[in-house]
Coordinates of C-alpha atoms in Angstrom, one line a residue:
X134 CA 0.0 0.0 0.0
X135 CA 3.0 2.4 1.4
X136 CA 4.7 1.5 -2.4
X137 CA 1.4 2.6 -4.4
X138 CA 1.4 5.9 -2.3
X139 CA 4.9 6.2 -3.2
X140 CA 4.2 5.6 -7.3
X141 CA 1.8 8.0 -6.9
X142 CA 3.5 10.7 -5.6
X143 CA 6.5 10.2 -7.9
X144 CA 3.9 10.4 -10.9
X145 CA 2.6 13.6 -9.8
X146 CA 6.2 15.3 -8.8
X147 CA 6.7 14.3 -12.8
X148 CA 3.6 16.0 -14.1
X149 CA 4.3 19.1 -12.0
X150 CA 7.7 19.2 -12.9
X151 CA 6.6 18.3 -17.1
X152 CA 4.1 21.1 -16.6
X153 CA 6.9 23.6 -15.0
X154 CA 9.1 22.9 -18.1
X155 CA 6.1 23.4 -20.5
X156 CA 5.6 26.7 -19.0
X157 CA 9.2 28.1 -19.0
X158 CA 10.0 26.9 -22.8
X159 CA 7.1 28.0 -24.4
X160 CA 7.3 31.5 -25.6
X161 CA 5.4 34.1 -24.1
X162 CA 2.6 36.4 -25.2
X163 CA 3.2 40.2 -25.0
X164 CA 0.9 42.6 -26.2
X165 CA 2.4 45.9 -26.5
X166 CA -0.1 48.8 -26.6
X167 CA 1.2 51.0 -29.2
X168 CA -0.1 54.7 -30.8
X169 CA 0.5 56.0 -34.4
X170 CA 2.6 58.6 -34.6
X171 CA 0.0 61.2 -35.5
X172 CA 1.7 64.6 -34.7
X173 CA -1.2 66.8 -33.6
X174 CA -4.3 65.3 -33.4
X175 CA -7.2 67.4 -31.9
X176 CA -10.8 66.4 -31.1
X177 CA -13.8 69.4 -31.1
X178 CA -17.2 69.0 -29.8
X179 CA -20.2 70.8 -32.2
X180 CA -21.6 73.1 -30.4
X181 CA -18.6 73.8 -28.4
X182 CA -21.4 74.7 -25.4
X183 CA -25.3 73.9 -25.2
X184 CA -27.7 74.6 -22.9
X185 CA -30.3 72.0 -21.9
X186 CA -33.3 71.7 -19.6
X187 CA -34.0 68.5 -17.2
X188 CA -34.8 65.8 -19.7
X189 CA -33.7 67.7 -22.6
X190 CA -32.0 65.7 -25.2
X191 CA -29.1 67.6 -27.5
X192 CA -26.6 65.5 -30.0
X193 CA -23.0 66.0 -30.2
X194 CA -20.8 65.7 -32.9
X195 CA -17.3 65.0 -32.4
X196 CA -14.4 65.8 -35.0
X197 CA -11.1 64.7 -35.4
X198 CA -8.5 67.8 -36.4
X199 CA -5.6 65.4 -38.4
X200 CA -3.5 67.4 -39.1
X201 CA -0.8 64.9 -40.6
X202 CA -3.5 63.8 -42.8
X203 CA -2.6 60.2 -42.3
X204 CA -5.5 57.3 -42.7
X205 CA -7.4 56.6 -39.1
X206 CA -8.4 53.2 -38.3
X207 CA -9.6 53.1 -34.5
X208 CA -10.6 55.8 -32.3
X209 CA -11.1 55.5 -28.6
X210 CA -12.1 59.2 -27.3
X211 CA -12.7 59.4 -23.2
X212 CA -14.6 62.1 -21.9
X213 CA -15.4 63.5 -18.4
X214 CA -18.6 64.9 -17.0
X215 CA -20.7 65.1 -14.0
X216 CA -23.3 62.0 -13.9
X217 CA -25.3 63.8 -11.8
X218 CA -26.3 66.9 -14.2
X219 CA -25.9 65.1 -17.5
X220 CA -26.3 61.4 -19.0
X221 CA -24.9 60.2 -22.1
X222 CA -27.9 58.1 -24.0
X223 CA -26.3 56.8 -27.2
X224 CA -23.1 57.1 -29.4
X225 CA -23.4 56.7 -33.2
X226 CA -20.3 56.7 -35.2
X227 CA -20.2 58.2 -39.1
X228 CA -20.7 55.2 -41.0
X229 CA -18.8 56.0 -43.7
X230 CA -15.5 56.5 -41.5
X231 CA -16.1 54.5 -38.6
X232 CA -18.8 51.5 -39.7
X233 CA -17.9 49.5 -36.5
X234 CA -19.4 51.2 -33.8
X235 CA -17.8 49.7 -30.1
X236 CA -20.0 51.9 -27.7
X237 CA -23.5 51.9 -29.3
X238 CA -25.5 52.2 -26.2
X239 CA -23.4 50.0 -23.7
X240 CA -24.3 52.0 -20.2
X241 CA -20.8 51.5 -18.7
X242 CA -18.9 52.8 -21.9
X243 CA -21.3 55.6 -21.9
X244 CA -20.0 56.5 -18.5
X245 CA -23.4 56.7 -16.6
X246 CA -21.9 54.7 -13.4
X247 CA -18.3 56.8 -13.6
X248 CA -18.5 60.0 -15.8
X249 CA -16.3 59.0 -18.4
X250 CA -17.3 58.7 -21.5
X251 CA -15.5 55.8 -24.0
X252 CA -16.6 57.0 -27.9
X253 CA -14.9 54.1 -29.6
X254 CA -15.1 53.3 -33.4
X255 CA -13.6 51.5 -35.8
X256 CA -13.2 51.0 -39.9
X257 CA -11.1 47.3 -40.4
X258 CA -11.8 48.2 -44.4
X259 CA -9.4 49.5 -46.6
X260 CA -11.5 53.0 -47.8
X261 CA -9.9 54.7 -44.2
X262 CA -10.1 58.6 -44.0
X263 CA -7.2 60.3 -44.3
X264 CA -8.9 64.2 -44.3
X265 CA -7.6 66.9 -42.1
X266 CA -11.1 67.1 -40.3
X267 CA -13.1 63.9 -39.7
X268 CA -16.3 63.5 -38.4
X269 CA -16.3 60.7 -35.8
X270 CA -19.7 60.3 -34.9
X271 CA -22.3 61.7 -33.0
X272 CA -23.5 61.4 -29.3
X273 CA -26.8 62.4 -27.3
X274 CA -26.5 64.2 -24.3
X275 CA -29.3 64.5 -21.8
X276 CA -30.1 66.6 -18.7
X277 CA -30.8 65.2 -15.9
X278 CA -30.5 68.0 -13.2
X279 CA -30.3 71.5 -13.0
X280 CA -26.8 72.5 -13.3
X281 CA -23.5 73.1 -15.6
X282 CA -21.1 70.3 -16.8
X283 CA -18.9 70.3 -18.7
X284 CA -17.8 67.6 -21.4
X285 CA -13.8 67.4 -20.9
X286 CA -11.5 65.6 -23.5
X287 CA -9.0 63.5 -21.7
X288 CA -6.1 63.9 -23.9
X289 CA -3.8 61.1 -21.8
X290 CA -6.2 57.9 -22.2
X291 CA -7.6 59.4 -25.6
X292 CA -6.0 57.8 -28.6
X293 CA -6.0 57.6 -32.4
X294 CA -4.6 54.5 -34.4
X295 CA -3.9 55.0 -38.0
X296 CA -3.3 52.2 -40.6
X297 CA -0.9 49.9 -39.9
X298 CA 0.7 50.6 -36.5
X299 CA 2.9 48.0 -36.1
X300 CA 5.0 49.3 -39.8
X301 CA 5.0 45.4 -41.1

């Protein structure tokens, strides 16, 4: 009985020590966030102010200033506001520059639990715009309590990929 405990034991230090070997040969996965060298990039909000009653619905647009005037593939812009005086309702992107809309109406990338805003869009084609203003989409805004907010771009986790990052 003592032996089988033994044989046992020995067969499972040799799987562990298999599976230890397995995990220090194989090669490891590392995904490296990278951004496109844009030069200045700058994103506007039409109309630059509004002024909206409780339950008052207004849209957005937001506009990309590329001034390289290289192609755009991906944008992710963040956004803070108060949650308390306005809600964001909806995000639409321009279809004919960003046809894959990531936000849509998903509550937590609209920011009603945090604030912040995530407009993200994509086009995986190959027609990508390459003008020196862009229209990324459109979003709603909505009031919900008397008040002033205002709709801040966060320039540090905002970011604009253009075609072919990676330069393979």
């Amino acid at each position: 009985m003592e032996r089988n405990n033994l044989l046992k034991m020995f067969i499972l230090f040799l799987i562990t020590l298999v599976l230890a070997l397995i995990t220090i040969v194989m090669p490891t996965r590392r995904v490296i966030k990278q951004r496109a060298a844009f030069g200045a990039v700058g994103i506007t909000l039409e109309p630059a102010t509004a002024s909206l009653a409780v339950n008052e619905e207004k849209p957005i647009q937001v506009r990309l200033t590329n001034q390289s005037g290289k192609k755009v593939s991906f944008v992710d812009i963040r956004m803070n506001f108060d949650k308390n005086i306005l809600d964001v309702i909806e995000f639409t992107p321009n279809n004919e520059a960003f046809p894959i809309n990531l936000t849509g109406t998903d509550t937590a990338l609209l920011g009603r639990s945090d604030g912040q805003v995530k407009l993200q869009a994509a086009n995986s084609g190959t027609a990508l715009k390459s003008d020196t203003s862009i229209l990324v989409g459109t979003f709603k805004i909505k009031g919900k309590s008397a008040g002033s907010s205002a709709m801040a771009v966060v320039d540090g986790a905002s970011q604009v990929v253009g075609e072919n990052p990676t330069g393979t």
